[in-house]
Amino acid sequence: MRLRTLQILVVCLVVAFWYVMTAPGLIPPFYFDKANRAAFFFGEPQKVFWVIVEWFATGEIFGHLGVTLLETALGFLIGSVFGLAIGLWLALSPTASAVMDPYIKGFNSMPRVVLAPIFAVWFGLGIWSKVALGVTLVFFVVFFNVYQGVREVSPNLIANARMLGASRRQLLRSIYLPSAMSWVFASLHNAVGLAFVGAVVGEYLGSSRGVGYLILQAEGTFDINTVFAGILVLTAFALALDAAVGSVERRLMTWQPRASETEKV
Amino acid sequence: MSAGVPALRLEDITCRFAARDGGGAYTAVANTSLTIAAGEFVSVVGPTGCGKSTLLNVAAGLLAPSQGSVSVFGQPLIAADGVNRRAGYMFQADALMPWRTGIDNVVAGLEFRGVPRAEALAQGEAWLRRVGLAGFGDRYPHQMSGGMRKRLALAQTLILSPDILLMDEPFSALDVQTRQLMENELLALWAEDRKSVLFITHDLEEAIALSDRVVVLSAGPATRPIGDFKVDLPRPRDVSEIRMTPGFLALHREIWAAMKEEVLKAYAAQKAA
């Protein structure tokens, strides 16, 4: 509880600092030459707050938020499924893995955000160009973790399952998949964040809906308060998604020892 | 005991491994022959790193020998065609599936064979009771002690009722007391239906206390058997009591005399490396 109090205190201090530094005329300007310049560049916390309240009160935000979340969810799901499938395939097939290795490395080191304009051309300005961008970002995170996870399955475990009579298919289901899952879940936290990045960056580059679009519009009219409001809303929902992944993870990974749990004999 | 087809027969087995750095191949096992009769408990002892596990993997069909042949109850075993279906294997390291509860680990083999779930669970519970883990079926392996995990692994292997039991230093990670308990439990379970057992260990006392026959391997590389001793101590045995009997001590002295030189050789080789 003490920790929670301190955490809230940090937020209050940051907001207070933000307010004091930007409120026009509260303290004499020491960097900008006019009193309202700081507010122009950095926004004002109370105004940001009211923008958010108004968004939710009028319901204006929901359509945009829904689009962004849909893009995120689709990018996340499709990217994860592809990453899982191809990660399993390449990890279990040494030849395919050896052939694909340089291309995988190449695609991974490429700054994939540069693909966004191409996706806009291919998939139009609707949600699919954003989903495609999210998929390319999510895919590699999940892929590498699955690949690693399958590669690091203990040879003992595989030999034991084989001696117990497991077929190749049963090995995949009972050994490789569950073993890879712990790695996958470690990567899903990252993947959710990246799917969000894909959605929002895609919206920046061209869209007619979404929170990224709202932010872009506000930026066009130098409405910094709305920009900050958009950023805050996005952050809050990214945190919520991350928590959702965490709770699914806790439910599915009950077999994993927690650090604090003592061994019961 | 020697009547009939042997349960397991390794003939002139040689295992060479390609060296990683492109140098000469490493010969782990050379020209080894070993026969285990049906119902016989055979221990193989040898200094550390002498290729005991390699031999066991060959017998399990997990590893194809570079040369030589394996037959199981008269049938040739080809590693490329699959593992030795008549054998159960207990590994030295933990090989339980950490994401499965105790009972789900025990019934894994039945599940792989397509036994209906309800029947598998009934058998699984019975085996949990037999190894003294009744009521622990819903625990995950990480929630169990080392001894409990070993018993779980034993149940997991024995539930399939394999004709041959391959054991690779299964109790080496346990403390002395737990270990003797487990050894006695193993002997009791074995006495019920007399499987053939190939038991690998580096502990001579354990080997004598459990077995009908002790085979001594030379130090690696190119390990081969250098001694074969019959253990004619009466059964049933209590592993902690039998260690005190004169018969045991005489055998121990005799086998140790054969082993000692090899152990020293292995030690010197390790120190030089």
Coordinates of C-alpha atoms in Angstrom, one line a residue:
Chain A
M1 CA 0.0 0.0 0.0
R2 CA 2.9 2.3 0.8
L3 CA 4.2 1.6 -2.6
R4 CA 0.9 2.5 -4.2
T5 CA 0.9 5.8 -2.3
L6 CA 4.4 6.6 -3.6
Q7 CA 3.4 5.7 -7.1
I8 CA 0.4 8.1 -7.0
L9 CA 2.6 10.7 -5.5
V10 CA 5.0 10.5 -8.5
V11 CA 2.1 11.1 -10.9
C12 CA 0.9 14.0 -8.9
L13 CA 4.4 15.6 -8.9
V14 CA 4.8 15.2 -12.6
V15 CA 1.4 16.7 -13.3
A16 CA 2.0 19.5 -10.8
F17 CA 5.4 20.2 -12.4
W18 CA 3.7 20.2 -15.9
Y19 CA 1.0 22.6 -14.7
V20 CA 3.4 25.0 -13.0
M21 CA 5.7 25.2 -15.9
T22 CA 3.0 25.7 -18.6
A23 CA 0.2 27.7 -16.9
P24 CA 0.4 31.1 -18.6
G25 CA 1.5 33.9 -16.3
L26 CA 1.9 31.6 -13.2
I27 CA 5.7 32.0 -13.2
P28 CA 7.6 34.5 -15.3
P29 CA 8.7 33.0 -18.6
F30 CA 12.4 32.1 -18.4
Y31 CA 13.0 30.3 -21.7
F32 CA 10.2 31.4 -24.0
D33 CA 9.7 35.1 -24.7
K34 CA 5.9 35.0 -24.2
A35 CA 3.9 33.8 -21.2
N36 CA 1.6 31.5 -23.2
R37 CA 4.4 29.9 -25.3
A38 CA 5.1 27.0 -22.9
A39 CA 1.4 26.1 -23.0
F40 CA 1.5 26.2 -26.8
F41 CA 4.3 23.7 -27.0
F42 CA 3.6 21.4 -24.0
G43 CA -0.1 21.7 -23.5
E44 CA -1.7 22.2 -20.1
P45 CA -2.7 19.2 -17.9
Q46 CA -6.1 20.5 -17.0
K47 CA -7.0 21.1 -20.6
V48 CA -5.8 17.7 -21.6
F49 CA -7.9 16.2 -18.9
W50 CA -11.0 18.1 -20.1
V51 CA -10.4 17.0 -23.7
I52 CA -10.4 13.4 -22.5
V53 CA -13.5 13.9 -20.4
E54 CA -15.3 15.5 -23.4
W55 CA -14.2 12.6 -25.7
F56 CA -15.8 10.1 -23.4
A57 CA -18.8 12.2 -22.4
T58 CA -19.8 12.8 -26.0
G59 CA -18.8 9.3 -27.1
E60 CA -16.7 10.8 -29.9
I61 CA -13.7 8.7 -28.9
F62 CA -15.3 5.3 -29.0
G63 CA -15.4 5.0 -32.8
H64 CA -11.8 5.9 -33.1
L65 CA -10.7 3.9 -30.2
G66 CA -12.6 0.9 -31.5
V67 CA -10.9 1.1 -34.9
T68 CA -7.5 1.4 -33.3
L69 CA -8.1 -1.5 -30.9
L70 CA -9.5 -3.7 -33.7
E71 CA -6.4 -3.0 -35.8
T72 CA -4.2 -3.8 -32.8
A73 CA -6.1 -7.0 -32.0
L74 CA -6.1 -8.3 -35.6
G75 CA -2.4 -7.4 -36.0
F76 CA -1.6 -9.1 -32.8
L77 CA -3.6 -12.3 -33.5
I78 CA -2.6 -12.8 -37.1
G79 CA 1.1 -12.0 -36.3
S80 CA 1.1 -14.3 -33.3
V81 CA -0.5 -17.2 -35.2
F82 CA 1.9 -16.9 -38.1
G83 CA 4.9 -16.5 -35.7
L84 CA 3.9 -19.6 -33.8
A85 CA 3.3 -21.7 -36.9
I86 CA 6.4 -20.7 -38.8
G87 CA 8.5 -20.7 -35.7
L88 CA 7.5 -24.3 -35.0
W89 CA 8.0 -25.3 -38.6
L90 CA 11.5 -23.9 -38.9
A91 CA 12.6 -25.1 -35.5
L92 CA 11.5 -28.6 -36.3
S93 CA 12.9 -28.7 -39.9
P94 CA 16.7 -28.0 -39.9
T95 CA 16.8 -27.8 -43.7
A96 CA 14.1 -25.2 -44.0
S97 CA 15.6 -23.3 -41.2
A98 CA 19.1 -23.3 -42.9
V99 CA 17.6 -22.2 -46.2
M100 CA 15.5 -19.4 -44.7
D101 CA 18.0 -18.2 -42.2
P102 CA 19.5 -15.2 -44.1
Y103 CA 16.1 -14.0 -45.2
I104 CA 14.7 -14.2 -41.7
K105 CA 17.7 -12.2 -40.5
G106 CA 17.3 -9.7 -43.3
F107 CA 13.7 -9.1 -42.6
N108 CA 14.2 -8.8 -38.9
S109 CA 17.0 -6.2 -39.2
M110 CA 15.0 -4.2 -41.7
P111 CA 13.2 -1.2 -40.0
R112 CA 9.8 -2.6 -40.9
V113 CA 8.0 0.6 -40.3
V114 CA 9.2 1.7 -43.8
L115 CA 6.8 -0.9 -45.2
A116 CA 3.8 1.2 -44.1
P117 CA 3.5 3.3 -47.3
I118 CA 3.7 0.2 -49.4
F119 CA 0.9 -1.4 -47.3
A120 CA -1.2 1.7 -47.7
V121 CA -0.9 1.3 -51.5
W122 CA -1.6 -2.5 -51.3
F123 CA -4.4 -2.5 -48.8
G124 CA -5.8 1.0 -49.0
L125 CA -6.4 3.5 -46.2
G126 CA -8.8 1.2 -44.3
I127 CA -7.8 -0.9 -41.3
W128 CA -6.0 -3.6 -43.3
S129 CA -2.9 -1.6 -44.1
K130 CA -2.5 -1.0 -40.3
V131 CA -3.1 -4.6 -39.5
A132 CA -0.5 -5.6 -42.1
L133 CA 2.0 -3.3 -40.4
G134 CA 1.2 -4.7 -37.0
V135 CA 1.6 -8.2 -38.3
T136 CA 5.1 -7.6 -39.6
L137 CA 6.1 -6.1 -36.3
V138 CA 4.4 -8.8 -34.1
F139 CA 5.4 -11.8 -36.3
F140 CA 9.2 -11.6 -35.7
V141 CA 8.9 -11.1 -31.9
V142 CA 6.7 -14.2 -31.6
F143 CA 8.6 -16.1 -34.3
F144 CA 12.0 -15.8 -32.6
N145 CA 10.7 -16.7 -29.2
V146 CA 8.9 -19.8 -30.5
Y147 CA 12.0 -20.8 -32.5
Q148 CA 14.2 -20.4 -29.5
G149 CA 11.7 -22.1 -27.2
V150 CA 11.4 -25.2 -29.4
R151 CA 15.2 -25.3 -29.9
E152 CA 15.7 -25.3 -26.1
V153 CA 13.4 -28.1 -25.2
S154 CA 15.4 -30.5 -23.1
P155 CA 16.5 -33.5 -25.1
N156 CA 15.7 -35.6 -22.1
L157 CA 12.1 -34.6 -22.3
I158 CA 11.9 -35.6 -25.9
A159 CA 13.7 -38.9 -25.4
N160 CA 11.4 -39.7 -22.5
A161 CA 8.3 -38.9 -24.5
R162 CA 9.6 -41.0 -27.3
M163 CA 10.3 -43.9 -25.0
L164 CA 6.7 -43.6 -23.7
G165 CA 5.6 -44.1 -27.2
A166 CA 4.8 -40.6 -28.5
S167 CA 4.5 -40.2 -32.2
R168 CA 5.9 -37.1 -34.0
R169 CA 2.5 -35.5 -33.8
Q170 CA 2.1 -36.3 -30.1
L171 CA 5.6 -34.9 -29.5
L172 CA 4.6 -31.7 -31.1
R173 CA 1.4 -31.4 -29.1
S174 CA 2.6 -32.6 -25.7
I175 CA 6.2 -31.5 -25.7
Y176 CA 7.1 -28.8 -28.2
L177 CA 4.0 -26.7 -28.0
P178 CA 3.7 -26.4 -24.2
S179 CA 7.4 -25.9 -24.0
A180 CA 7.3 -23.1 -26.5
M181 CA 4.3 -21.5 -24.8
S182 CA 6.3 -20.1 -21.9
W183 CA 8.5 -18.4 -24.4
V184 CA 5.6 -17.2 -26.4
F185 CA 3.9 -15.6 -23.4
A186 CA 7.1 -13.8 -22.6
S187 CA 7.0 -12.3 -26.1
L188 CA 3.3 -11.5 -26.1
H189 CA 3.8 -8.5 -23.8
N190 CA 6.2 -7.1 -26.3
A191 CA 3.9 -8.2 -29.2
V192 CA 0.9 -6.3 -27.9
G193 CA 2.9 -3.1 -27.7
L194 CA 4.2 -3.6 -31.2
A195 CA 0.7 -4.3 -32.6
F196 CA -0.3 -0.9 -31.1
V197 CA 2.7 0.8 -32.7
G198 CA 1.7 -0.7 -36.1
A199 CA -1.9 0.5 -35.8
V200 CA -1.0 4.0 -34.7
V201 CA 1.9 4.5 -37.1
G202 CA -0.3 3.2 -39.9
E203 CA -3.0 5.8 -38.9
Y204 CA -0.5 8.6 -38.9
L205 CA 0.5 7.8 -42.4
G206 CA -3.0 7.9 -43.8
S207 CA -6.4 7.1 -42.4
S208 CA -9.9 8.5 -41.8
R209 CA -10.5 7.0 -38.4
G210 CA -8.6 5.9 -35.3
V211 CA -6.9 7.5 -32.4
G212 CA -3.8 8.0 -34.5
Y213 CA -5.9 9.9 -36.9
L214 CA -7.3 12.1 -34.1
I215 CA -3.8 12.9 -33.0
L216 CA -2.7 13.7 -36.6
Q217 CA -5.7 16.0 -37.0
A218 CA -4.9 17.8 -33.8
E219 CA -1.3 18.2 -34.7
G220 CA -2.3 19.8 -38.0
T221 CA -4.0 22.6 -36.0
F222 CA -1.3 22.8 -33.4
D223 CA -3.7 21.6 -30.8
I224 CA -1.1 20.1 -28.4
N225 CA -3.7 19.4 -25.7
T226 CA -5.6 17.0 -27.9
V227 CA -2.3 15.4 -29.0
F228 CA -1.4 14.7 -25.4
A229 CA -5.0 13.5 -24.7
G230 CA -4.7 11.0 -27.5
I231 CA -1.3 9.8 -26.3
L232 CA -2.7 9.3 -22.7
V233 CA -5.7 7.4 -23.9
L234 CA -3.5 5.2 -26.1
T235 CA -1.1 4.5 -23.2
A236 CA -4.0 3.6 -20.8
F237 CA -5.4 1.1 -23.3
A238 CA -1.9 -0.3 -24.0
L239 CA -1.6 -0.9 -20.3
A240 CA -5.0 -2.5 -20.1
L241 CA -4.1 -4.9 -23.0
D242 CA -0.9 -5.8 -21.4
A243 CA -2.7 -6.6 -18.2
A244 CA -5.2 -8.8 -20.1
V245 CA -2.3 -10.8 -21.6
G246 CA -0.8 -11.1 -18.1
S247 CA -4.0 -12.5 -16.7
V248 CA -4.4 -15.0 -19.6
E249 CA -0.7 -16.0 -19.0
R250 CA -1.3 -16.5 -15.3
R251 CA -4.3 -18.7 -16.0
L252 CA -2.5 -20.9 -18.6
M253 CA 0.9 -21.1 -16.9
T254 CA -0.1 -22.3 -13.5
W255 CA 2.5 -25.1 -13.8
Q256 CA 5.3 -22.6 -13.6
P257 CA 6.9 -22.1 -10.3
R258 CA 6.6 -18.6 -9.0
A259 CA 9.7 -17.0 -7.6
S260 CA 8.2 -16.6 -4.2
E261 CA 6.6 -20.1 -4.0
T262 CA 8.5 -22.5 -1.8
E263 CA 8.8 -26.1 -2.7
K264 CA 6.1 -28.1 -1.0
V265 CA 7.4 -31.5 0.1
Chain B
M1 CA 17.8 -68.0 -16.4
S2 CA 19.8 -68.4 -19.5
A3 CA 17.2 -70.6 -21.1
G4 CA 15.2 -69.0 -23.9
V5 CA 15.8 -65.9 -26.0
P6 CA 17.6 -63.1 -24.1
A7 CA 15.5 -60.1 -23.5
L8 CA 18.3 -57.8 -24.7
R9 CA 21.4 -58.6 -26.6
L10 CA 24.0 -56.0 -27.6
E11 CA 26.5 -57.5 -30.1
D12 CA 29.9 -56.0 -30.8
I13 CA 28.6 -52.4 -30.3
T14 CA 30.9 -49.6 -31.3
C15 CA 29.8 -45.9 -31.0
R16 CA 31.9 -43.2 -32.6
F17 CA 31.0 -39.5 -32.4
A18 CA 32.3 -37.0 -34.9
A19 CA 34.4 -34.4 -33.1
R20 CA 33.0 -31.0 -33.2
D21 CA 36.2 -29.2 -34.1
G22 CA 36.7 -31.4 -37.1
G23 CA 39.4 -33.4 -35.4
G24 CA 39.4 -37.2 -35.1
A25 CA 36.3 -39.0 -34.1
Y26 CA 35.7 -39.9 -30.5
T27 CA 35.1 -43.5 -29.8
A28 CA 32.8 -43.7 -26.8
V29 CA 32.1 -47.5 -26.8
A30 CA 34.2 -50.1 -28.5
N31 CA 33.3 -53.7 -29.4
T32 CA 30.9 -54.2 -26.5
S33 CA 28.7 -57.2 -26.2
L34 CA 26.2 -57.6 -23.4
T35 CA 23.3 -60.0 -22.9
I36 CA 20.5 -59.7 -20.5
A37 CA 18.3 -62.7 -19.9
A38 CA 14.5 -62.4 -19.4
G39 CA 13.9 -61.4 -15.7
E40 CA 17.5 -60.7 -15.0
F41 CA 18.7 -57.6 -13.1
V42 CA 22.0 -56.5 -14.6
S43 CA 24.0 -53.5 -13.4
V44 CA 26.7 -51.8 -15.4
V45 CA 29.3 -49.9 -13.4
G46 CA 32.2 -47.9 -14.7
P47 CA 34.0 -44.7 -14.0
T48 CA 32.4 -41.4 -14.8
G49 CA 32.3 -40.4 -18.5
C50 CA 33.0 -43.9 -19.7
G51 CA 30.0 -44.1 -22.1
K52 CA 27.6 -46.0 -19.9
S53 CA 24.7 -43.7 -21.0
T54 CA 25.7 -44.2 -24.6
L55 CA 25.3 -47.9 -24.2
L56 CA 21.9 -47.5 -22.7
N57 CA 20.7 -45.1 -25.4
V58 CA 21.7 -47.8 -27.9
A59 CA 19.7 -50.4 -26.1
A60 CA 16.7 -48.0 -26.0
G61 CA 16.9 -47.4 -29.8
L62 CA 17.5 -43.7 -29.3
L63 CA 21.0 -43.9 -30.7
A64 CA 22.1 -46.0 -33.7
P65 CA 25.5 -47.6 -33.0
S66 CA 28.3 -47.0 -35.6
Q67 CA 28.8 -50.7 -35.7
G68 CA 27.2 -53.8 -34.2
S69 CA 23.6 -54.9 -33.6
V70 CA 21.0 -54.9 -31.0
S71 CA 18.2 -57.5 -30.6
V72 CA 15.2 -57.4 -28.3
F73 CA 13.7 -60.8 -27.6
G74 CA 15.3 -62.1 -30.7
Q75 CA 14.0 -59.2 -32.9
P76 CA 16.6 -56.8 -34.4
L77 CA 16.3 -53.2 -33.2
I78 CA 17.0 -50.6 -35.8
A79 CA 17.1 -47.1 -34.3
A80 CA 16.1 -45.4 -37.5
D81 CA 12.7 -47.3 -37.4
G82 CA 11.9 -46.1 -33.9
V83 CA 12.7 -46.7 -30.3
N84 CA 12.7 -50.0 -28.4
R85 CA 8.9 -50.4 -27.8
R86 CA 9.4 -53.1 -25.3
A87 CA 11.6 -51.0 -23.0
G88 CA 10.9 -48.4 -20.5
Y89 CA 13.6 -45.8 -19.8
M90 CA 14.3 -44.0 -16.6
F91 CA 16.6 -41.0 -17.1
Q92 CA 19.2 -39.7 -14.9
A93 CA 18.0 -36.1 -15.1
D94 CA 14.4 -35.0 -14.6
A95 CA 12.4 -35.9 -17.7
L96 CA 8.9 -35.2 -16.3
M97 CA 6.7 -32.7 -18.2
P98 CA 6.7 -29.7 -16.0
W99 CA 3.4 -28.5 -17.4
R100 CA 1.5 -31.6 -16.5
T101 CA 0.3 -32.5 -13.0
G102 CA 1.6 -35.7 -11.4
I103 CA -1.3 -37.9 -12.6
D104 CA -1.1 -36.5 -16.1
N105 CA 2.6 -37.3 -16.2
V106 CA 2.0 -40.8 -15.1
V107 CA -0.7 -41.5 -17.7
A108 CA 1.2 -39.8 -20.6
G109 CA 2.4 -43.2 -22.0
L110 CA -1.2 -44.6 -21.9
E111 CA -2.4 -41.4 -23.6
F112 CA 0.1 -41.7 -26.4
R113 CA -1.1 -45.3 -26.9
G114 CA -4.7 -44.1 -27.2
V115 CA -6.0 -45.6 -24.0
P116 CA -9.4 -44.0 -23.0
R117 CA -9.0 -41.2 -20.5
A118 CA -11.1 -42.7 -17.7
E119 CA -9.3 -46.0 -17.9
A120 CA -5.9 -44.3 -18.0
L121 CA -6.7 -42.2 -14.9
A122 CA -7.8 -45.3 -13.0
Q123 CA -4.5 -47.1 -13.8
G124 CA -2.6 -43.9 -13.0
E125 CA -4.2 -43.5 -9.6
A126 CA -3.4 -47.1 -8.8
W127 CA 0.3 -46.5 -9.8
L128 CA 0.4 -43.4 -7.7
R129 CA -0.6 -45.5 -4.8
R130 CA 1.9 -48.1 -5.5
V131 CA 4.8 -45.6 -5.6
G132 CA 3.5 -43.9 -2.4
L133 CA 2.2 -40.8 -4.1
A134 CA -1.6 -41.2 -3.5
G135 CA -3.2 -37.8 -3.2
F136 CA -0.3 -36.0 -4.9
G137 CA -1.7 -36.5 -8.4
D138 CA -2.7 -32.9 -8.8
R139 CA 0.7 -31.4 -7.9
Y140 CA 3.0 -30.1 -10.5
P141 CA 6.5 -31.6 -10.6
H142 CA 8.0 -28.3 -9.3
Q143 CA 5.8 -28.7 -6.2
M144 CA 7.4 -32.1 -5.4
S145 CA 10.7 -33.1 -3.8
G146 CA 13.4 -34.8 -5.7
G147 CA 12.5 -38.2 -4.3
M148 CA 8.8 -37.7 -5.2
R149 CA 9.7 -36.8 -8.7
K150 CA 11.8 -40.0 -9.0
R151 CA 8.9 -42.1 -7.8
L152 CA 6.6 -40.3 -10.3
A153 CA 9.1 -41.0 -13.1
L154 CA 9.1 -44.7 -12.0
A155 CA 5.3 -44.9 -12.1
Q156 CA 5.4 -43.1 -15.5
T157 CA 7.7 -45.8 -16.8
L158 CA 6.2 -48.9 -15.1
I159 CA 2.6 -48.1 -15.9
L160 CA 3.3 -49.2 -19.5
S161 CA 4.5 -52.5 -18.1
P162 CA 7.7 -52.7 -20.2
D163 CA 9.4 -56.0 -20.5
I164 CA 12.8 -54.4 -20.2
L165 CA 13.6 -51.6 -17.8
L166 CA 16.5 -49.3 -18.7
M167 CA 17.7 -47.1 -15.9
D168 CA 20.4 -44.5 -16.2
E169 CA 21.7 -43.6 -12.7
P170 CA 18.1 -42.9 -11.7
F171 CA 18.8 -42.3 -8.0
S172 CA 22.2 -40.5 -8.3
A173 CA 20.7 -37.1 -7.5
L174 CA 19.0 -38.2 -4.3
D175 CA 20.4 -38.1 -0.8
V176 CA 21.6 -41.3 0.8
Q177 CA 18.5 -42.1 2.9
T178 CA 15.9 -41.4 0.1
R179 CA 18.1 -43.3 -2.3
Q180 CA 18.1 -46.5 -0.2
L181 CA 14.3 -46.2 0.2
M182 CA 13.9 -45.9 -3.5
E183 CA 16.2 -48.8 -4.1
N184 CA 14.2 -51.0 -1.8
E185 CA 11.0 -49.8 -3.5
L186 CA 12.5 -50.6 -6.9
L187 CA 13.4 -54.1 -5.8
A188 CA 9.9 -54.7 -4.3
L189 CA 8.3 -53.6 -7.6
W190 CA 10.7 -55.6 -9.6
A191 CA 10.1 -58.7 -7.5
E192 CA 6.4 -58.6 -8.4
D193 CA 6.8 -59.3 -12.0
R194 CA 10.5 -59.7 -12.7
K195 CA 11.2 -57.5 -15.6
S196 CA 14.6 -57.5 -17.2
V197 CA 16.6 -54.6 -15.9
L198 CA 19.6 -52.9 -17.3
F199 CA 20.8 -50.5 -14.5
I200 CA 23.5 -48.1 -15.1
T201 CA 25.4 -46.6 -12.1
H202 CA 28.8 -45.4 -11.0
D203 CA 28.1 -46.6 -7.5
L204 CA 29.4 -50.2 -7.0
E205 CA 27.5 -50.7 -3.7
E206 CA 24.2 -49.8 -5.4
A207 CA 25.0 -52.2 -8.2
I208 CA 25.8 -55.2 -6.0
A209 CA 22.9 -54.6 -3.7
L210 CA 20.4 -54.5 -6.5
S211 CA 21.6 -56.9 -9.2
D212 CA 21.9 -60.5 -10.2
R213 CA 25.0 -59.6 -12.3
V214 CA 27.4 -56.7 -12.3
V215 CA 29.3 -55.8 -15.5
V216 CA 32.3 -53.5 -15.1
L217 CA 33.3 -51.2 -17.9
S218 CA 36.8 -49.8 -18.6
A219 CA 37.5 -46.1 -18.5
G220 CA 36.8 -44.1 -21.7
P221 CA 37.4 -43.5 -24.5
A222 CA 36.7 -46.8 -26.3
T223 CA 34.9 -48.3 -23.3
R224 CA 34.5 -52.1 -23.2
P225 CA 33.5 -54.6 -20.5
I226 CA 36.4 -55.8 -18.5
G227 CA 34.6 -57.9 -15.9
D228 CA 31.4 -59.8 -15.4
F229 CA 30.5 -60.8 -11.8
K230 CA 27.6 -62.9 -10.7
V231 CA 25.9 -61.7 -7.5
D232 CA 24.5 -64.7 -5.7
L233 CA 23.2 -62.9 -2.6
P234 CA 19.9 -64.1 -1.4
R235 CA 16.6 -62.3 -2.3
P236 CA 14.6 -60.5 -1.1
R237 CA 17.2 -58.1 -0.1
D238 CA 17.2 -54.9 2.0
V239 CA 19.8 -52.7 0.4
S240 CA 20.8 -51.0 3.6
E241 CA 21.3 -54.3 5.5
I242 CA 22.9 -56.3 2.8
R243 CA 25.8 -53.9 2.7
M244 CA 26.9 -55.3 6.0
T245 CA 27.0 -59.0 5.1
P246 CA 30.3 -60.8 4.5
G247 CA 29.1 -62.0 1.1
F248 CA 28.5 -58.5 -0.1
L249 CA 31.8 -57.3 1.3
A250 CA 33.7 -60.1 -0.4
L251 CA 32.1 -59.3 -3.8
H252 CA 32.7 -55.6 -3.3
R253 CA 36.4 -56.3 -2.7
E254 CA 36.6 -58.5 -5.7
I255 CA 34.8 -56.1 -8.1
W256 CA 36.5 -53.1 -6.8
A257 CA 39.9 -54.6 -7.4
A258 CA 38.9 -54.9 -11.1
M259 CA 37.5 -51.4 -11.2
K260 CA 40.0 -49.5 -9.3
E261 CA 42.6 -49.2 -12.0
E262 CA 40.0 -47.9 -14.5
V263 CA 38.7 -45.3 -12.0
L264 CA 42.2 -44.0 -11.5
K265 CA 42.7 -43.9 -15.2
A266 CA 39.5 -42.0 -15.8
Y267 CA 40.5 -39.6 -13.0
A268 CA 43.9 -39.0 -14.5
A269 CA 42.4 -38.4 -17.9
Q270 CA 40.0 -35.9 -16.5
K271 CA 42.7 -34.1 -14.6
A272 CA 44.8 -33.8 -17.8
A273 CA 41.9 -32.4 -19.8

